[in-house]
Amino acid sequence: MSASDEQRKTDEVRLQGIHPWAIARVLDEYGDVVRIGPNEVVFITPKAAEDIYDSHTKHMEHFTRTDWLDLGEGEDGIIWERDPVRHRIVRKRLSPAFSVQSLNAKEPTLHKHIDYFLDRMLELGSAEGGVELRQWTDWLALDVSADMAYSREMKQMQTTPLKFLFIPPSLIATLPRTLALNHREVLTRIERRGNTTHLDYFEHLCPPDAPEPCKKELKHMEIIAGQLLSAGYEPISSQFLCTLIFLAQNPESHQRLTEEIRREFKSSHAITTETVAHLRFLNACLLETLRVTVIGAGGLPRVSPGAMVDGHYINKGINVQYGHFAFTRSGRYFHSPESFRPQRWLPHNHEHWDAAFEDDARDAFWPFSRGPRSCPGMGSAWRQTRVFIAKVLWNF
């Protein structure tokens, strides 16, 4: 098979949506490191993940991003930016938006949308046909994300949902409309600078005293705003939905978590990001959902600078990645890997700790990635999912 045929086959597997399972299969069959394309290698060991994603100099990674998501416009925001220097500058500029102080200021916004969701569920949930939970968690997550990103009231749960945001990405005809919407929202937010009802992420891109951005700066803001919106929407929506599904499928875990929450709080309004943070079984359930579902299951490919990865020298220019999905599904690293078992994340002194999970590779699990490219919104994601699950189980 020629190199072009190999690459075509690899691309087909990605487009079919079976790439994570294919990677897990070849790693299980051929060992810890496998060539999966003419210029691509995948590893499964935790040491490989450390070598690939953690290695850096002054917070600038040695293994750089590939051009897989390069828009070809010379502007890649923060998530897709390949240049370590530019990425570091943008990340440093945005980091105050995800500080504890900033997230605390956004908490009323979070409760506003979650409480509205609960009101609608109480109203509609008793109907004979029930509700489509996937749809409602999508709407909730987008309402929260848009409000936190640039103070935009999307009102997905109230009026006319933007259905084009929730259809498969393969229907590319919706892309121009999505981009046009983002362009309009950024322009509106710039006009409102210094005149918003609450602090949002955009405040750090365009503070109240900032001059009118030039065309290039505006494009930069549009890309970042779109990335903040999407990164704060789809992964959160999936975490909301999947946690509830796994709990419904595992009555014992559902009962234990419900008891923990209702024992701790006298009312739903007593649930805050601070008061809920220490609930061990809740945190265990959320971690287990992250393990079973795996954000970024398609891999995070990087370009080798010419360096060692878990004892193997990878030549400069070779694409290399860590099989995160394969790692979470491997019986070598997790006992009963295909099962939803929150107790694997509990401390040994917890009443529901199970010694069967003693040897699980918990310390090697990094659901929000690691190193200079780790997710800056991790703290916000934890706050949202904890409060959402706690309030849902307290009320239902």
Short mmCIF file of C-alpha atoms in Angstrom, two decimals:
data_model
loop_
_atom_site.label_atom_id
_atom_site.label_comp_id
_atom_site.label_asym_id
_atom_site.label_seq_id
_atom_site.Cartn_x
_atom_site.Cartn_y
_atom_site.Cartn_z
CA MET A 1 0.00 0.00 0.00
CA SER A 2 1.41 3.41 -1.00
CA ALA A 3 1.76 6.30 1.46
CA SER A 4 -1.11 8.15 -0.24
CA ASP A 5 -3.35 5.08 0.05
CA GLU A 6 -2.46 4.75 3.74
CA GLN A 7 -3.30 8.40 4.37
CA ARG A 8 -6.57 8.08 2.48
CA LYS A 9 -7.56 5.08 4.58
CA THR A 10 -6.67 6.94 7.79
CA ASP A 11 -8.75 9.94 6.71
CA GLU A 12 -11.71 7.68 5.85
CA VAL A 13 -11.63 6.15 9.33
CA ARG A 14 -11.68 9.63 10.87
CA LEU A 15 -14.58 10.79 8.71
CA GLN A 16 -16.58 7.66 9.54
CA GLY A 17 -16.40 8.52 13.24
CA ILE A 18 -14.74 5.24 14.22
CA HIS A 19 -11.20 6.54 14.62
CA PRO A 20 -11.02 6.18 18.46
CA TRP A 21 -12.17 2.55 18.31
CA ALA A 22 -9.79 1.77 15.45
CA ILE A 23 -6.87 3.24 17.41
CA ALA A 24 -7.84 1.26 20.52
CA ARG A 25 -7.98 -1.93 18.47
CA VAL A 26 -4.53 -1.56 16.88
CA LEU A 27 -2.92 -0.60 20.19
CA ASP A 28 -4.46 -3.64 21.82
CA GLU A 29 -3.24 -5.86 18.98
CA TYR A 30 0.24 -4.46 18.26
CA GLY A 31 1.49 -2.90 21.50
CA ASP A 32 2.21 0.45 23.14
CA VAL A 33 3.31 2.31 20.01
CA VAL A 34 1.85 1.85 16.53
CA ARG A 35 2.32 3.60 13.20
CA ILE A 36 -1.19 4.49 12.02
CA GLY A 37 -0.31 6.45 8.89
CA PRO A 38 2.60 7.29 6.60
CA ASN A 39 3.70 10.08 8.96
CA GLU A 40 1.78 9.35 12.17
CA VAL A 41 2.46 7.36 15.34
CA VAL A 42 0.18 6.72 18.34
CA PHE A 43 1.12 5.76 21.92
CA ILE A 44 -0.99 4.52 24.83
CA THR A 45 1.29 4.77 27.88
CA PRO A 46 0.95 7.57 30.48
CA LYS A 47 4.68 8.30 30.08
CA ALA A 48 4.07 9.03 26.40
CA ALA A 49 1.30 11.50 27.29
CA GLU A 50 3.67 13.25 29.68
CA ASP A 51 6.44 13.45 27.07
CA ILE A 52 4.15 14.71 24.28
CA TYR A 53 1.94 17.23 26.07
CA ASP A 54 3.90 18.33 29.14
CA SER A 55 7.30 19.11 27.62
CA HIS A 56 7.74 22.86 27.27
CA THR A 57 10.06 25.81 27.77
CA LYS A 58 8.57 28.83 29.52
CA HIS A 59 5.03 27.50 28.89
CA MET A 60 5.66 27.04 25.15
CA GLU A 61 5.29 23.43 24.08
CA HIS A 62 7.99 21.45 22.29
CA PHE A 63 5.50 19.24 20.43
CA THR A 64 3.42 21.73 18.42
CA ARG A 65 -0.09 21.37 17.04
CA THR A 66 -0.59 19.90 13.59
CA ASP A 67 -2.41 21.80 10.83
CA TRP A 68 -5.41 19.46 11.10
CA LEU A 69 -7.82 22.31 12.00
CA ASP A 70 -5.99 25.15 10.28
CA LEU A 71 -8.61 27.46 8.74
CA GLY A 72 -6.13 28.75 6.19
CA GLU A 73 -6.87 32.35 7.09
CA GLY A 74 -3.79 33.15 9.15
CA GLU A 75 -5.91 33.48 12.29
CA ASP A 76 -6.57 30.47 14.52
CA GLY A 77 -7.67 32.05 17.81
CA ILE A 78 -6.51 30.10 20.84
CA ILE A 79 -7.64 26.50 20.32
CA TRP A 80 -6.31 26.06 16.78
CA GLU A 81 -3.26 28.34 17.03
CA ARG A 82 -0.15 26.39 16.04
CA ASP A 83 2.54 28.92 16.93
CA PRO A 84 3.52 28.35 20.61
CA VAL A 85 4.51 32.00 21.06
CA ARG A 86 1.22 33.37 19.71
CA HIS A 87 -0.74 30.76 21.65
CA ARG A 88 1.00 31.78 24.87
CA ILE A 89 0.18 35.47 24.26
CA VAL A 90 -3.51 34.78 23.62
CA ARG A 91 -3.81 32.37 26.56
CA LYS A 92 -2.18 34.87 28.91
CA ARG A 93 -4.59 37.54 27.71
CA LEU A 94 -7.60 35.31 28.34
CA SER A 95 -6.48 33.72 31.62
CA PRO A 96 -8.08 36.40 33.87
CA ALA A 97 -11.46 35.43 32.38
CA PHE A 98 -11.12 32.01 34.01
CA SER A 99 -9.78 33.14 37.38
CA VAL A 100 -11.69 32.24 40.55
CA GLN A 101 -12.71 35.88 40.99
CA SER A 102 -14.06 36.07 37.45
CA LEU A 103 -15.92 32.76 37.69
CA ASN A 104 -17.47 33.82 41.00
CA ALA A 105 -18.78 36.96 39.32
CA LYS A 106 -20.46 34.81 36.65
CA GLU A 107 -22.17 32.45 39.11
CA PRO A 108 -25.55 34.26 39.16
CA THR A 109 -25.67 33.82 35.38
CA LEU A 110 -25.17 30.08 35.77
CA HIS A 111 -27.93 29.72 38.36
CA LYS A 112 -30.34 31.83 36.29
CA HIS A 113 -30.21 29.42 33.37
CA ILE A 114 -30.11 26.18 35.38
CA ASP A 115 -33.06 27.28 37.52
CA TYR A 116 -35.05 28.12 34.40
CA PHE A 117 -34.22 24.66 33.03
CA LEU A 118 -35.50 23.08 36.25
CA ASP A 119 -38.72 25.11 36.09
CA ARG A 120 -39.34 23.91 32.54
CA MET A 121 -38.63 20.30 33.47
CA LEU A 122 -41.08 20.51 36.36
CA GLU A 123 -43.66 21.92 33.97
CA LEU A 124 -43.09 19.64 30.98
CA GLY A 125 -41.64 16.48 32.52
CA SER A 126 -44.96 15.15 33.78
CA ALA A 127 -46.48 15.19 30.29
CA GLU A 128 -47.26 11.81 28.76
CA GLY A 129 -44.60 12.15 26.08
CA GLY A 130 -41.95 13.50 28.44
CA VAL A 131 -39.19 15.71 27.03
CA GLU A 132 -36.24 15.14 24.72
CA LEU A 133 -33.42 15.56 27.23
CA ARG A 134 -30.66 15.75 24.59
CA GLN A 135 -32.38 18.77 23.09
CA TRP A 136 -32.89 20.51 26.40
CA THR A 137 -29.36 19.99 27.66
CA ASP A 138 -28.13 21.39 24.33
CA TRP A 139 -30.30 24.47 24.76
CA LEU A 140 -29.27 24.96 28.37
CA ALA A 141 -25.56 24.61 27.64
CA LEU A 142 -25.75 27.06 24.74
CA ASP A 143 -27.69 29.61 26.80
CA VAL A 144 -25.05 29.46 29.53
CA SER A 145 -22.12 29.49 27.12
CA ALA A 146 -23.35 32.48 25.08
CA ASP A 147 -24.20 34.48 28.19
CA MET A 148 -20.81 33.80 29.77
CA ALA A 149 -18.85 34.29 26.53
CA TYR A 150 -20.25 37.63 25.38
CA SER A 151 -23.35 38.45 27.44
CA ARG A 152 -25.69 37.21 24.72
CA GLU A 153 -29.18 36.07 25.74
CA MET A 154 -29.69 33.23 23.25
CA LYS A 155 -32.95 32.15 24.92
CA GLN A 156 -32.72 28.67 23.43
CA MET A 157 -34.98 27.30 26.16
CA GLN A 158 -37.53 30.07 25.75
CA THR A 159 -38.18 31.08 22.16
CA THR A 160 -36.76 30.00 18.79
CA PRO A 161 -33.87 27.55 19.11
CA LEU A 162 -31.01 27.84 16.63
CA LYS A 163 -31.46 24.31 15.36
CA PHE A 164 -28.65 24.59 12.84
CA LEU A 165 -26.17 24.52 15.70
CA PHE A 166 -27.28 21.05 16.74
CA ILE A 167 -27.18 19.12 13.48
CA PRO A 168 -24.23 16.98 12.33
CA PRO A 169 -21.18 19.00 11.26
CA SER A 170 -21.22 17.09 7.95
CA LEU A 171 -24.06 19.35 6.82
CA ILE A 172 -21.59 22.05 5.95
CA ALA A 173 -24.24 24.26 4.34
CA THR A 174 -25.05 25.59 7.80
CA LEU A 175 -21.51 26.93 8.32
CA PRO A 176 -21.99 30.33 6.58
CA ARG A 177 -25.03 31.04 8.74
CA THR A 178 -23.14 30.08 11.88
CA LEU A 179 -20.20 32.31 10.97
CA ALA A 180 -22.52 35.20 10.10
CA LEU A 181 -24.24 34.87 13.47
CA ASN A 182 -20.92 34.91 15.30
CA HIS A 183 -19.82 38.00 13.32
CA ARG A 184 -23.00 39.88 14.27
CA GLU A 185 -22.76 38.90 17.92
CA VAL A 186 -19.15 40.06 18.19
CA LEU A 187 -19.99 43.41 16.59
CA THR A 188 -22.91 43.83 18.99
CA ARG A 189 -20.74 42.96 21.97
CA ILE A 190 -18.07 45.48 20.91
CA GLU A 191 -20.73 48.19 20.70
CA ARG A 192 -21.87 47.27 24.22
CA ARG A 193 -18.41 47.31 25.80
CA GLY A 194 -18.61 48.86 29.23
CA ASN A 195 -22.39 48.48 29.23
CA THR A 196 -23.12 44.81 30.00
CA THR A 197 -25.19 43.51 32.90
CA HIS A 198 -22.50 41.11 34.10
CA LEU A 199 -18.87 40.18 33.55
CA ASP A 200 -18.20 37.89 30.58
CA TYR A 201 -15.16 36.32 28.89
CA PHE A 202 -15.19 38.96 26.15
CA GLU A 203 -14.42 41.65 28.73
CA HIS A 204 -10.78 40.59 28.54
CA LEU A 205 -10.68 40.71 24.74
CA CYS A 206 -12.30 44.11 24.44
CA PRO A 207 -12.31 46.06 27.74
CA PRO A 208 -14.52 49.15 28.15
CA ASP A 209 -11.72 51.59 27.29
CA ALA A 210 -10.51 49.68 24.22
CA PRO A 211 -10.49 51.51 20.86
CA GLU A 212 -12.51 50.27 17.89
CA PRO A 213 -10.74 47.13 16.60
CA CYS A 214 -9.24 47.09 13.12
CA LYS A 215 -10.29 44.45 10.58
CA LYS A 216 -7.54 42.02 11.60
CA GLU A 217 -8.29 42.45 15.32
CA LEU A 218 -12.00 41.95 14.65
CA LYS A 219 -11.29 38.67 12.85
CA HIS A 220 -9.14 37.56 15.79
CA MET A 221 -11.98 38.36 18.21
CA GLU A 222 -14.51 36.52 16.05
CA ILE A 223 -12.42 33.36 15.98
CA ILE A 224 -11.82 33.39 19.74
CA ALA A 225 -15.46 34.22 20.54
CA GLY A 226 -16.63 31.33 18.37
CA GLN A 227 -14.17 28.99 20.06
CA LEU A 228 -15.22 30.10 23.54
CA LEU A 229 -18.86 29.60 22.61
CA SER A 230 -18.41 26.12 21.13
CA ALA A 231 -15.94 24.93 23.78
CA GLY A 232 -18.35 26.05 26.49
CA TYR A 233 -21.33 24.44 24.83
CA GLU A 234 -20.88 20.96 23.33
CA PRO A 235 -18.60 19.33 25.94
CA ILE A 236 -20.74 20.72 28.77
CA SER A 237 -23.98 19.62 27.14
CA SER A 238 -22.59 16.10 26.70
CA GLN A 239 -21.45 16.00 30.33
CA PHE A 240 -24.91 17.11 31.51
CA LEU A 241 -26.70 14.50 29.44
CA CYS A 242 -24.31 11.56 29.76
CA THR A 243 -24.04 11.86 33.55
CA LEU A 244 -27.83 11.68 33.86
CA ILE A 245 -28.00 8.74 31.45
CA PHE A 246 -25.30 6.77 33.27
CA LEU A 247 -26.99 7.43 36.61
CA ALA A 248 -30.34 6.27 35.21
CA GLN A 249 -28.64 3.08 33.99
CA ASN A 250 -26.96 2.49 37.36
CA PRO A 251 -29.60 2.73 40.11
CA GLU A 252 -27.15 2.11 42.95
CA SER A 253 -24.92 5.04 41.92
CA HIS A 254 -28.01 7.18 41.36
CA GLN A 255 -29.30 6.44 44.84
CA ARG A 256 -25.94 7.08 46.51
CA LEU A 257 -25.47 10.41 44.77
CA THR A 258 -29.04 11.55 45.44
CA GLU A 259 -28.64 10.71 49.13
CA GLU A 260 -25.33 12.60 49.29
CA ILE A 261 -26.87 15.72 47.76
CA ARG A 262 -30.13 15.73 49.74
CA ARG A 263 -28.29 15.00 52.97
CA GLU A 264 -26.02 17.98 52.39
CA PHE A 265 -28.56 20.62 51.30
CA LYS A 266 -31.83 21.72 52.87
CA SER A 267 -32.95 23.46 49.68
CA SER A 268 -31.99 23.69 46.03
CA HIS A 269 -31.02 27.34 46.52
CA ALA A 270 -28.35 26.28 49.03
CA ILE A 271 -26.46 24.61 46.19
CA THR A 272 -23.65 26.85 44.97
CA THR A 273 -20.35 26.26 43.21
CA GLU A 274 -18.60 26.54 46.57
CA THR A 275 -20.92 24.40 48.71
CA VAL A 276 -21.09 21.58 46.17
CA ALA A 277 -17.38 21.37 45.34
CA HIS A 278 -16.46 18.97 48.18
CA LEU A 279 -19.10 16.29 47.50
CA ARG A 280 -16.97 13.24 46.87
CA PHE A 281 -19.47 10.94 45.22
CA LEU A 282 -20.66 13.74 42.93
CA ASN A 283 -17.09 14.44 41.84
CA ALA A 284 -16.54 10.71 41.35
CA CYS A 285 -19.61 10.44 39.11
CA LEU A 286 -18.50 13.38 36.99
CA LEU A 287 -14.98 11.99 36.64
CA GLU A 288 -16.36 8.62 35.61
CA THR A 289 -18.55 10.26 32.98
CA LEU A 290 -15.48 12.04 31.62
CA ARG A 291 -13.61 8.73 31.52
CA VAL A 292 -16.35 6.80 29.76
CA THR A 293 -17.27 9.50 27.24
CA VAL A 294 -13.79 11.05 26.69
CA ILE A 295 -13.65 14.65 25.49
CA GLY A 296 -11.47 14.85 22.39
CA ALA A 297 -11.64 11.12 21.74
CA GLY A 298 -10.27 11.63 18.24
CA GLY A 299 -6.80 12.31 19.59
CA LEU A 300 -4.65 15.41 19.99
CA PRO A 301 -1.95 15.02 17.32
CA ARG A 302 1.29 16.94 17.71
CA VAL A 303 4.37 17.46 15.52
CA SER A 304 7.56 16.01 16.96
CA PRO A 305 10.54 18.37 17.25
CA GLY A 306 12.81 15.32 17.14
CA ALA A 307 12.59 13.93 20.66
CA MET A 308 12.17 10.87 22.86
CA VAL A 309 8.65 9.65 23.64
CA ASP A 310 8.52 6.91 26.27
CA GLY A 311 11.92 5.59 25.24
CA HIS A 312 11.33 5.84 21.48
CA TYR A 313 13.04 8.51 19.38
CA ILE A 314 10.48 10.20 17.12
CA ASN A 315 12.03 12.02 14.18
CA LYS A 316 11.37 15.70 13.59
CA GLY A 317 8.18 16.34 11.62
CA ILE A 318 6.45 13.07 12.54
CA ASN A 319 2.90 13.45 13.83
CA VAL A 320 2.49 11.78 17.20
CA GLN A 321 -0.48 11.43 19.54
CA TYR A 322 -1.64 9.76 22.72
CA GLY A 323 -4.53 7.28 22.47
CA HIS A 324 -6.57 8.81 25.30
CA PHE A 325 -9.72 6.90 24.37
CA ALA A 326 -7.77 3.63 24.14
CA PHE A 327 -6.19 4.33 27.53
CA THR A 328 -9.57 4.76 29.24
CA ARG A 329 -10.88 1.56 27.64
CA SER A 330 -7.87 -0.58 28.49
CA GLY A 331 -8.18 -3.27 31.15
CA ARG A 332 -4.48 -2.78 31.69
CA TYR A 333 -5.14 0.65 33.19
CA PHE A 334 -8.71 0.41 34.52
CA HIS A 335 -10.59 -2.44 36.15
CA SER A 336 -13.88 -3.11 34.35
CA PRO A 337 -13.12 -0.31 31.86
CA GLU A 338 -16.39 -0.53 29.91
CA SER A 339 -18.53 -0.09 33.03
CA PHE A 340 -19.66 3.09 34.78
CA ARG A 341 -18.13 2.73 38.25
CA PRO A 342 -17.79 6.06 40.12
CA GLN A 343 -16.33 4.33 43.16
CA ARG A 344 -13.00 3.96 41.33
CA TRP A 345 -12.42 7.71 41.98
CA LEU A 346 -13.22 7.70 45.70
CA PRO A 347 -10.57 7.99 48.43
CA HIS A 348 -9.78 4.82 50.36
CA ASN A 349 -11.54 6.08 53.49
CA HIS A 350 -14.87 6.64 51.74
CA GLU A 351 -17.67 4.27 52.66
CA HIS A 352 -18.22 3.30 49.02
CA TRP A 353 -14.57 2.76 48.09
CA ASP A 354 -14.05 -0.59 46.35
CA ALA A 355 -10.62 -2.24 46.52
CA ALA A 356 -11.24 -3.81 43.10
CA PHE A 357 -10.15 -0.47 41.63
CA GLU A 358 -6.98 -0.17 43.71
CA ASP A 359 -4.66 -0.46 40.72
CA ASP A 360 -6.54 1.87 38.36
CA ALA A 361 -4.31 4.50 36.71
CA ARG A 362 -6.23 7.41 38.21
CA ASP A 363 -3.25 9.76 38.36
CA ALA A 364 -2.67 9.34 34.62
CA PHE A 365 -6.20 10.43 33.67
CA TRP A 366 -6.29 14.03 32.38
CA PRO A 367 -9.73 14.67 30.86
CA PHE A 368 -8.93 18.33 30.12
CA SER A 369 -5.51 17.51 28.64
CA ARG A 370 -2.29 18.70 30.26
CA GLY A 371 0.65 21.04 29.82
CA PRO A 372 0.60 24.45 28.07
CA ARG A 373 -2.38 23.38 25.94
CA SER A 374 -4.61 22.17 28.77
CA CYS A 375 -8.17 23.48 28.70
CA PRO A 376 -8.34 26.96 30.32
CA GLY A 377 -12.06 26.48 30.95
CA MET A 378 -11.64 23.43 33.20
CA GLY A 379 -12.66 25.32 36.34
CA SER A 380 -15.78 26.68 34.67
CA ALA A 381 -16.72 23.22 33.39
CA TRP A 382 -16.46 21.70 36.86
CA ARG A 383 -18.59 24.45 38.37
CA GLN A 384 -21.33 24.11 35.78
CA THR A 385 -21.58 20.33 35.87
CA ARG A 386 -21.49 20.07 39.66
CA VAL A 387 -24.25 22.63 40.14
CA PHE A 388 -26.39 21.21 37.33
CA ILE A 389 -26.28 17.58 38.50
CA ALA A 390 -26.73 18.55 42.15
CA LYS A 391 -29.77 20.72 41.45
CA VAL A 392 -31.37 18.17 39.13
CA LEU A 393 -31.02 15.34 41.65
CA TRP A 394 -32.17 17.53 44.53
CA ASN A 395 -35.35 18.45 42.63
CA PHE A 396 -36.18 15.15 40.90
#
